PDB file of C-alpha atoms and ligand atoms in Angstrom:
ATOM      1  CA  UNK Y 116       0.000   0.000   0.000  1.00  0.00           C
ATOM      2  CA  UNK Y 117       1.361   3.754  -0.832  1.00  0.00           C
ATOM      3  CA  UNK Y 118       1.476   6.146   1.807  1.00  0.00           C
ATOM      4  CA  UNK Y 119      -1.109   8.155   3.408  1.00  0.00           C
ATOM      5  CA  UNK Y 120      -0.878  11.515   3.051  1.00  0.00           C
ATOM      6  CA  UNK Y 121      -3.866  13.027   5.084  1.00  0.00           C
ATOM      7  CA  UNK Y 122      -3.688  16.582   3.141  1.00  0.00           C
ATOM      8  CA  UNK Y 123      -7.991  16.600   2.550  1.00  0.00           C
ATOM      9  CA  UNK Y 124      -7.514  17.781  -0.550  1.00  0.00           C
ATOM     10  CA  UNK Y 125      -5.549  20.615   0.249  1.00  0.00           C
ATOM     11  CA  UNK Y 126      -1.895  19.511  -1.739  1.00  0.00           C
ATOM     12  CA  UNK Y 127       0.460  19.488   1.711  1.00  0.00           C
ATOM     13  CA  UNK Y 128       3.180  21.832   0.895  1.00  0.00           C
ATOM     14  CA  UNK Y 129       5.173  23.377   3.529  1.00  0.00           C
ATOM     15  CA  UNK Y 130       3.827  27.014   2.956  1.00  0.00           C
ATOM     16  CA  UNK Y 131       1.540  29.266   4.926  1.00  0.00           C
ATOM     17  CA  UNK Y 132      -1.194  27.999   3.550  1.00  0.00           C
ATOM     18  CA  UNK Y 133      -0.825  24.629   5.647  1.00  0.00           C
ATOM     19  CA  UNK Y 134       0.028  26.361   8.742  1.00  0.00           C
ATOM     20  CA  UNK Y 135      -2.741  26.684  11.046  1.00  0.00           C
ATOM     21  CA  UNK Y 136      -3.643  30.020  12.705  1.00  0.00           C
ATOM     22  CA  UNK Y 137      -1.234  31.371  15.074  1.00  0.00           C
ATOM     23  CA  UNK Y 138       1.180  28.459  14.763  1.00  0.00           C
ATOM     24  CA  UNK Y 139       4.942  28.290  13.926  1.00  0.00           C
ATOM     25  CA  UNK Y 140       6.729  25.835  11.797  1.00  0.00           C
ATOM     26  CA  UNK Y 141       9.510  23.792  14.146  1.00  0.00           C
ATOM     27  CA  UNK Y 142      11.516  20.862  12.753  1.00  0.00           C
ATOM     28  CA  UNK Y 143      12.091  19.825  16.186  1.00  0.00           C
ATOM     29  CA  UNK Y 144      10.276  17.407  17.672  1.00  0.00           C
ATOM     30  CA  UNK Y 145       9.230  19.058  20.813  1.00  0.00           C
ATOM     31  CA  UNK Y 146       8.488  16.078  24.151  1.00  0.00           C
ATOM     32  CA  UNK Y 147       5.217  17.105  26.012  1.00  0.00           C
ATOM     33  CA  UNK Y 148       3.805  14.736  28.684  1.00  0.00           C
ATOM     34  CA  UNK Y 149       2.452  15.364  31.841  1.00  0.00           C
ATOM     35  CA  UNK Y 150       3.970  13.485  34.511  1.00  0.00           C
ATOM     36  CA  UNK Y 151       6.722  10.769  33.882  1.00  0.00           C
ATOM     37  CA  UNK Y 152       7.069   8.409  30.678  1.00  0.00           C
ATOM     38  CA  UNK Y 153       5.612   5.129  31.910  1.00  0.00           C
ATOM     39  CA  UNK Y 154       7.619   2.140  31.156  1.00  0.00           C
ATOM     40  CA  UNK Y 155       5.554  -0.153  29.248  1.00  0.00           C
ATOM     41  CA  UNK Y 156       7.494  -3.442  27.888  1.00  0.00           C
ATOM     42  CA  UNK Y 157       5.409  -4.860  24.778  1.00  0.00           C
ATOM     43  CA  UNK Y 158       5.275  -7.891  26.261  1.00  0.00           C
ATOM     44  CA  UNK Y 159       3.131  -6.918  28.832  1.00  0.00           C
ATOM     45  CA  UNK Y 160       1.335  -3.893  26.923  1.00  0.00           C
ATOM     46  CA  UNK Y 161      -2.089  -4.612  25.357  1.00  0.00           C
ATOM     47  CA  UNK Y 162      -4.656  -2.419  23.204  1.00  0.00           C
ATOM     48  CA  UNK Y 163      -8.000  -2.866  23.987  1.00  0.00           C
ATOM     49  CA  UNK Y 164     -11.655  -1.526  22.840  1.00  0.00           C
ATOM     50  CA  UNK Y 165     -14.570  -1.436  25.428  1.00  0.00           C
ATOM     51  CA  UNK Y 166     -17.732  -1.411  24.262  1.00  0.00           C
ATOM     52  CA  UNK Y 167     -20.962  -2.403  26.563  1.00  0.00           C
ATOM     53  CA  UNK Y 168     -20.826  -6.371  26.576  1.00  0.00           C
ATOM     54  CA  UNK Y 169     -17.697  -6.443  24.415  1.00  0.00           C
ATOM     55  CA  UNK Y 170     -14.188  -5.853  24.743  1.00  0.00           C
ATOM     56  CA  UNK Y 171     -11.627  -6.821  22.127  1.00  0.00           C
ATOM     57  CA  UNK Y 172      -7.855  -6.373  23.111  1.00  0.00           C
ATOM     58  CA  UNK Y 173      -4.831  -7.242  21.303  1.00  0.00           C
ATOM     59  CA  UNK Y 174      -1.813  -8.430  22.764  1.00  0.00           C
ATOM     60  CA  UNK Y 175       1.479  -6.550  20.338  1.00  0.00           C
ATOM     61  CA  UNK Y 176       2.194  -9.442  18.692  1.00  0.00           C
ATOM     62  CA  UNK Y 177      -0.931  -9.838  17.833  1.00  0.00           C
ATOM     63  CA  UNK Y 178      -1.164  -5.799  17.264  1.00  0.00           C
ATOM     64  CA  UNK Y 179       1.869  -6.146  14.773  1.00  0.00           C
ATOM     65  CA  UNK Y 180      -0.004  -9.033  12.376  1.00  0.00           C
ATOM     66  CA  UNK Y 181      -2.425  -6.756  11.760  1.00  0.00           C
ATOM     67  CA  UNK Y 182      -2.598  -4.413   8.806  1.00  0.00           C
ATOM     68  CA  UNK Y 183      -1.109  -1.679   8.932  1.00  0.00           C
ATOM     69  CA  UNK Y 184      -0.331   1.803   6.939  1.00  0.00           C
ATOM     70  CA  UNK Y 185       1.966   4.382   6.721  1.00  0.00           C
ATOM     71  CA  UNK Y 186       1.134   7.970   6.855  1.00  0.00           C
ATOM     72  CA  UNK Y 187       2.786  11.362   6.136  1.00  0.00           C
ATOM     73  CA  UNK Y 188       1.077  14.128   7.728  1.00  0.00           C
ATOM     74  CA  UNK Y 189       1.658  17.285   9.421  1.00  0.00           C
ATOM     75  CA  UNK Y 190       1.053  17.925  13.432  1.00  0.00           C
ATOM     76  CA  UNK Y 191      -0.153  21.025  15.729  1.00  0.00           C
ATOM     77  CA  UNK Y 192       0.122  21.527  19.228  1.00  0.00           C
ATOM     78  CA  UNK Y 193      -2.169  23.668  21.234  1.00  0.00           C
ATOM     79  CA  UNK Y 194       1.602  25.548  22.594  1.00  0.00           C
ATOM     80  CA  UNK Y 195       1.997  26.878  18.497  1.00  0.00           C
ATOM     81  CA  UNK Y 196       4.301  24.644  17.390  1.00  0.00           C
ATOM     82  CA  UNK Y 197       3.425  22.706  13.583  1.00  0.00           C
ATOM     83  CA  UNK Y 198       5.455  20.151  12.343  1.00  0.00           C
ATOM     84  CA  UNK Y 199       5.379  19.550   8.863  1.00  0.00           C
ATOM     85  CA  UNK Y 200       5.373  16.278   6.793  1.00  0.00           C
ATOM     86  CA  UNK Y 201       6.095  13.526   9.435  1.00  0.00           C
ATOM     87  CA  UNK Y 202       6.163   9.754   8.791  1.00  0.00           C
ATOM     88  CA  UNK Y 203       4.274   7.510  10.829  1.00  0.00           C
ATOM     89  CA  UNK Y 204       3.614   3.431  11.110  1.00  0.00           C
ATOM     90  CA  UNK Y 205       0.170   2.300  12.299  1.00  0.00           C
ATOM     91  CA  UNK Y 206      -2.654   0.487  12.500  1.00  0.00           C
ATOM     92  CA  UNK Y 207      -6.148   2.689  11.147  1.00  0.00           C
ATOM     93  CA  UNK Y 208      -9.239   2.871  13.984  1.00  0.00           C
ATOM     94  CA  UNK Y 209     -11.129   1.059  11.459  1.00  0.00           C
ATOM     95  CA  UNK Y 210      -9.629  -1.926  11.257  1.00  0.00           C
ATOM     96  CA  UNK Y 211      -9.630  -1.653  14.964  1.00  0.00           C
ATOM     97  CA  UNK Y 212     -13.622  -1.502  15.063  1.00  0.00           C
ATOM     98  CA  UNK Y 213     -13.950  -4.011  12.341  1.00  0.00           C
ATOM     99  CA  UNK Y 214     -15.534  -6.606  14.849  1.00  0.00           C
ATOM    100  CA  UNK Y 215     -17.030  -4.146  17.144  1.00  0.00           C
ATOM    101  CA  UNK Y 216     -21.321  -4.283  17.179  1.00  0.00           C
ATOM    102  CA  UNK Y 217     -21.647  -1.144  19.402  1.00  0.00           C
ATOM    103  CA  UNK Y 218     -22.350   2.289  16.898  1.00  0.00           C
ATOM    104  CA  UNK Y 219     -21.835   4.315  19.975  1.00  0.00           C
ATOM    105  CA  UNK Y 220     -20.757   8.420  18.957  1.00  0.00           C
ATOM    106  CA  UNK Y 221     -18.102   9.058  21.204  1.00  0.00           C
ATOM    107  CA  UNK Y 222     -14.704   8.196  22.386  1.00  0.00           C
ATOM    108  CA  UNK Y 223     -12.575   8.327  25.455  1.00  0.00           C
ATOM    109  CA  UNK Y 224      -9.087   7.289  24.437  1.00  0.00           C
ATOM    110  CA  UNK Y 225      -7.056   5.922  27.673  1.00  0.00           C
ATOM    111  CA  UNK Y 226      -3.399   5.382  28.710  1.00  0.00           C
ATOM    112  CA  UNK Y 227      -0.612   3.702  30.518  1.00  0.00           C
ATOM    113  CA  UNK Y 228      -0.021   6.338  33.477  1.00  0.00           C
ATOM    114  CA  UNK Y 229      -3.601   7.783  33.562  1.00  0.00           C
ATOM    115  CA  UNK Y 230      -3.971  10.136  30.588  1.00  0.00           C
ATOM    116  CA  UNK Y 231      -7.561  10.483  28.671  1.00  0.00           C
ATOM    117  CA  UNK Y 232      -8.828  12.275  25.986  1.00  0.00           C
ATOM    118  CA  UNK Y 233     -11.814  12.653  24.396  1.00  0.00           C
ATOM    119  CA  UNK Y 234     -12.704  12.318  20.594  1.00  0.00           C
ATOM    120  CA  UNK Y 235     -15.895  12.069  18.434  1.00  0.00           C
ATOM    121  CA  UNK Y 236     -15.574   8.254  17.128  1.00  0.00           C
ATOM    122  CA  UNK Y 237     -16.281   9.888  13.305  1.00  0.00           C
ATOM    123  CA  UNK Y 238     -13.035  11.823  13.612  1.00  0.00           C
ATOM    124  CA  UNK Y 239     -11.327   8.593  14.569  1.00  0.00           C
ATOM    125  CA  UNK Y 240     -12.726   6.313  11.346  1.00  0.00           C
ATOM    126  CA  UNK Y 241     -12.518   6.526   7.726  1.00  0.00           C
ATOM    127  CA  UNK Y 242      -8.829   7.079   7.412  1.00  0.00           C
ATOM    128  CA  UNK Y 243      -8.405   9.863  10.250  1.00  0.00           C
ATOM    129  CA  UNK Y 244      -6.714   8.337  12.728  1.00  0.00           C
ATOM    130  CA  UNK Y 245      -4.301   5.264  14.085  1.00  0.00           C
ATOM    131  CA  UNK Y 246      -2.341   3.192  16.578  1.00  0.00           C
ATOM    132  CA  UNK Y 247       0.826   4.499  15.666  1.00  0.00           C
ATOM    133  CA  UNK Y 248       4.201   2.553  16.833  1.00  0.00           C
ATOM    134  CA  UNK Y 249       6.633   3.583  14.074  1.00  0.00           C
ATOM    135  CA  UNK Y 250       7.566   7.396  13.996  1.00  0.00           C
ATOM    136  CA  UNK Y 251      10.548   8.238  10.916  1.00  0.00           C
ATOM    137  CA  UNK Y 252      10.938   4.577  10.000  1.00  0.00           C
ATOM    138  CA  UNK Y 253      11.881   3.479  13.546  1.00  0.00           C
ATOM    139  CA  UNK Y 254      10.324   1.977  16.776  1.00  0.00           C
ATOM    140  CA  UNK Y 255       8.508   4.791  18.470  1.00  0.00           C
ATOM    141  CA  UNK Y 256      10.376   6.332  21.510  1.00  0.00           C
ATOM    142  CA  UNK Y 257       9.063   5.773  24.892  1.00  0.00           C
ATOM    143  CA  UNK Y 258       9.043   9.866  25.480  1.00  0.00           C
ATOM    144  CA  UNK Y 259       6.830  10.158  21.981  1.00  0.00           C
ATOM    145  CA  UNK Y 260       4.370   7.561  23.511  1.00  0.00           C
ATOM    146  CA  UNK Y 261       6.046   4.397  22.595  1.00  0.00           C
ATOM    147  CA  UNK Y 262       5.581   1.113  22.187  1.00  0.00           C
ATOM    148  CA  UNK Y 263       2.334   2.674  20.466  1.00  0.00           C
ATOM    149  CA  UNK Y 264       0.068   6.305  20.738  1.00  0.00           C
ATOM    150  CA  UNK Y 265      -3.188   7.605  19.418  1.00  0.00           C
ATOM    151  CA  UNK Y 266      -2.374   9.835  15.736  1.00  0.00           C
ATOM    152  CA  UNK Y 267      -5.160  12.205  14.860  1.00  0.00           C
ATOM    153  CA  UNK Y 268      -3.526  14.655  12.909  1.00  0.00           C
ATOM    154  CA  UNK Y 269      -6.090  16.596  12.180  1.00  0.00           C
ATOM    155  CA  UNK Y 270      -7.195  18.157  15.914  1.00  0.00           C
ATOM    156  CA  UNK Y 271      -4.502  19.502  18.252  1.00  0.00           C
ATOM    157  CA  UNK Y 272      -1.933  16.711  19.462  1.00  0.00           C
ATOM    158  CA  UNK Y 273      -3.153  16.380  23.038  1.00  0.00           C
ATOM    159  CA  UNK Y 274      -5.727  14.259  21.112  1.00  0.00           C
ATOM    160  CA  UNK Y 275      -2.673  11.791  20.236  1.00  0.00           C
ATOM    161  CA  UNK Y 276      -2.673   9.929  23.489  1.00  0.00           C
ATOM    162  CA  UNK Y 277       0.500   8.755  24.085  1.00  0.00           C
ATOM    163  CA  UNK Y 278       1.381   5.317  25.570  1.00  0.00           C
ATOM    164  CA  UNK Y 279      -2.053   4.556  24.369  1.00  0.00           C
ATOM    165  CA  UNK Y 280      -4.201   1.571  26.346  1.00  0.00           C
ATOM    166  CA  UNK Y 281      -7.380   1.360  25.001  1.00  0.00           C
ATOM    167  CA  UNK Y 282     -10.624   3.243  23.712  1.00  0.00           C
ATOM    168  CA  UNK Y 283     -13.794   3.121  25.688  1.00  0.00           C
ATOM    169  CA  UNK Y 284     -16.627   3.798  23.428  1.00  0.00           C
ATOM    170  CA  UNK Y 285     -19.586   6.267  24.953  1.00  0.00           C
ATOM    171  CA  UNK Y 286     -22.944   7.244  24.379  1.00  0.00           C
ATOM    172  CA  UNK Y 287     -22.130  11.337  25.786  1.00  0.00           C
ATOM    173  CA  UNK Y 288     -19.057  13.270  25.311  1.00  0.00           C
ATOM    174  CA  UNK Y 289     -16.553  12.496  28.922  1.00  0.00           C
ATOM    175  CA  UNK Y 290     -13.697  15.695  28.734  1.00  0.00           C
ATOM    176  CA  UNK Y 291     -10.638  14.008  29.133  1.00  0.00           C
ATOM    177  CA  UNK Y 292      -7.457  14.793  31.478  1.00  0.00           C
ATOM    178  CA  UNK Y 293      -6.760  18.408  29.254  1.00  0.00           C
ATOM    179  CA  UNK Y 294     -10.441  19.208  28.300  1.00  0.00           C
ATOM    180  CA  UNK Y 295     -11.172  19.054  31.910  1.00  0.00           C
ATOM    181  CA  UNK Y 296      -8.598  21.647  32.435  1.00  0.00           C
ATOM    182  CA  UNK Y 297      -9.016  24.420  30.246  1.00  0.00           C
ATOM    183  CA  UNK Y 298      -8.421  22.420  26.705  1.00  0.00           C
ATOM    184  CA  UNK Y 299     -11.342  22.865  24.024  1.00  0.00           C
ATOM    185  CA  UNK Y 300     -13.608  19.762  23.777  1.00  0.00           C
ATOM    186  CA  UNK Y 301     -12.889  19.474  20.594  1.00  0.00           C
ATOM    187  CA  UNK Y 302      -9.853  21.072  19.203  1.00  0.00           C
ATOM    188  CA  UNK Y 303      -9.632  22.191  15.715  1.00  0.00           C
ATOM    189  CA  UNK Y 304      -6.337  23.738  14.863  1.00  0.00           C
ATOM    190  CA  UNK Y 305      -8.339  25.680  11.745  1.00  0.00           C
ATOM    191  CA  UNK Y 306     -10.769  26.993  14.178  1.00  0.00           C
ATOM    192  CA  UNK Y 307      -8.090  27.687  16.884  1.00  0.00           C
ATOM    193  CA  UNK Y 308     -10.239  25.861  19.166  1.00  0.00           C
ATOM    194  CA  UNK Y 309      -7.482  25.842  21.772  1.00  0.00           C
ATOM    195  CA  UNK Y 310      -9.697  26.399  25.001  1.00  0.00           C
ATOM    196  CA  UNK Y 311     -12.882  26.480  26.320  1.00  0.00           C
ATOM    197  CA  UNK Y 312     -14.913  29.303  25.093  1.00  0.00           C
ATOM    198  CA  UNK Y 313     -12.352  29.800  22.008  1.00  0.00           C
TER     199      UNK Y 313
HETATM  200  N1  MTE C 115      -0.359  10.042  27.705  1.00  0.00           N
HETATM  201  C1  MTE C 115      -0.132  11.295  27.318  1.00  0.00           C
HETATM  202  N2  MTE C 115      -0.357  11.615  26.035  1.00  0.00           N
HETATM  203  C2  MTE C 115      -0.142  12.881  25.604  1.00  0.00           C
HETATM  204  C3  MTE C 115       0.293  13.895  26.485  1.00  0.00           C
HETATM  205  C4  MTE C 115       0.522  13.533  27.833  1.00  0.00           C
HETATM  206  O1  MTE C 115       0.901  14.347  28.685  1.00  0.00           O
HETATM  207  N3  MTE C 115       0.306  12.220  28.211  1.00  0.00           N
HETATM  208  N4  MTE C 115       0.495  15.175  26.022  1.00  0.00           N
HETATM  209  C5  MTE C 115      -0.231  15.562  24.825  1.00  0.00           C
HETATM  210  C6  MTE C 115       0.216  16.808  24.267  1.00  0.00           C
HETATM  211  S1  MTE C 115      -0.343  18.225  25.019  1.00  0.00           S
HETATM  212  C7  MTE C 115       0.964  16.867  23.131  1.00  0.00           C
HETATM  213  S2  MTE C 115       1.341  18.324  22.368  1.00  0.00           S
HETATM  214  C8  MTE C 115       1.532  15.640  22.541  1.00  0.00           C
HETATM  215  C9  MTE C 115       3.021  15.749  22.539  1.00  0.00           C
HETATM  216  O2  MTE C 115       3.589  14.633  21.921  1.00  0.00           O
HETATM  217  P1  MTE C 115       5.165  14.554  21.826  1.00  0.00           P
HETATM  218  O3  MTE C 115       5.691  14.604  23.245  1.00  0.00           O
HETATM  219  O4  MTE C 115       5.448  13.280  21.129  1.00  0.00           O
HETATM  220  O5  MTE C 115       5.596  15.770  21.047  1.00  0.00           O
HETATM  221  O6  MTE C 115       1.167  14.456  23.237  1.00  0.00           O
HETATM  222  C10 MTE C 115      -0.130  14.464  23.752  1.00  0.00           C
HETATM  223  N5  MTE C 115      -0.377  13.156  24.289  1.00  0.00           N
HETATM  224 MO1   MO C 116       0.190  19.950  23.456  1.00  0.00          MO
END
């Protein structure tokens, strides 16, 4: 399969015009966690989906058979830093749900060391977000979320959970660990839907 370039449309070129509002460019790869990185070995880290009366988990070698895609895409952080044109190894949401019954509208996406966030369950399907556990050809580091994080490009990057566990699918809308302090429900980098009210 060719790469996944998630430019809607818009041809990604690294010019103003794919720099969201009141962002810089950085070709750094700024680390932002709160609290510690949590050690998580693969052999004992597992991905699971909770939906009422079913749960489906992987274990990661089980994670690894399954398909997976490679995607080029650019990132914002709610601090105004963009990164253009990173590479990324994953597997897509919807191969994740392939086997799950529930049509629930919302997600709460859940990690190793605590972390939530929350995410409409239509911008995680058709193509819009992945398990990611290959950044720049190589094994994701453990301070970028490694063994595997939450990629959705396409809202602010607290929405990437890092050190990803699971996704617990909802009926309402939960505000995760940022969206509970101060962080937009949402979080559009177009819209500069950085905080609550904005
Ligand atoms: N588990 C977890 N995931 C997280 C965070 C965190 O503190 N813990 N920070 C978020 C924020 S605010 C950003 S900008 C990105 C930063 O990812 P990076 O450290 O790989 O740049 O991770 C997001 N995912
Ligand atoms: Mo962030």
């Amino acid at each position: 399969m060719g790469i996944i370039n998630t430019g809607f449309g818009r041809r990604r070129r690294e010019s103003s015009e794919n720099l969201p509002p009141g962002q810089f460019v950085t070709s750094d790869f700024p680390v932002l966690s709160y609290g510690p990185t949590p050690e998580v070995s693969t052999d004992e880290w597992e991905f699971e989906i909770r939906a009422p009366g079913q749960t489906l988990r992987w274990s990661w070698e089980e994670f690894l058979a399954l398909p997976a895609e490679d995607i080029e895409t650019d990132i914002h952080c709610v601090t105004h830093w963009s990164k253009f044109g990173t590479h990324w190894r994953g597997v897509a949401i919807d191969t994740l749900m392939e086997d799950v019954e529930a049509d629930l509208p919302y997600a709460t996406a859940y990690s190793y060391g605590g972390y939530t966030t929350n995410v409409p369950m239509e911008d995680l399907l058709d193509g819009k977000a992945w398990v990611a556990y290959e950044f720049e050809g190589e094994p994701l580091e453990a301070e970028h979320g490694g063994p595997a994080r939450l990629l959705v490009p396409h809202l602010y990057f607290w929405k990437s959970a890092k050190w990803v566990r699971g996704l617990r699918l909802e009926e309402t809308e939960e505000p995760g660990f940022w969206e509970t302090n101060g962080y937009h429900l949402y979080g559009d980098p177009w819209r500069e839907q950085r905080y609550w009210g904005s």
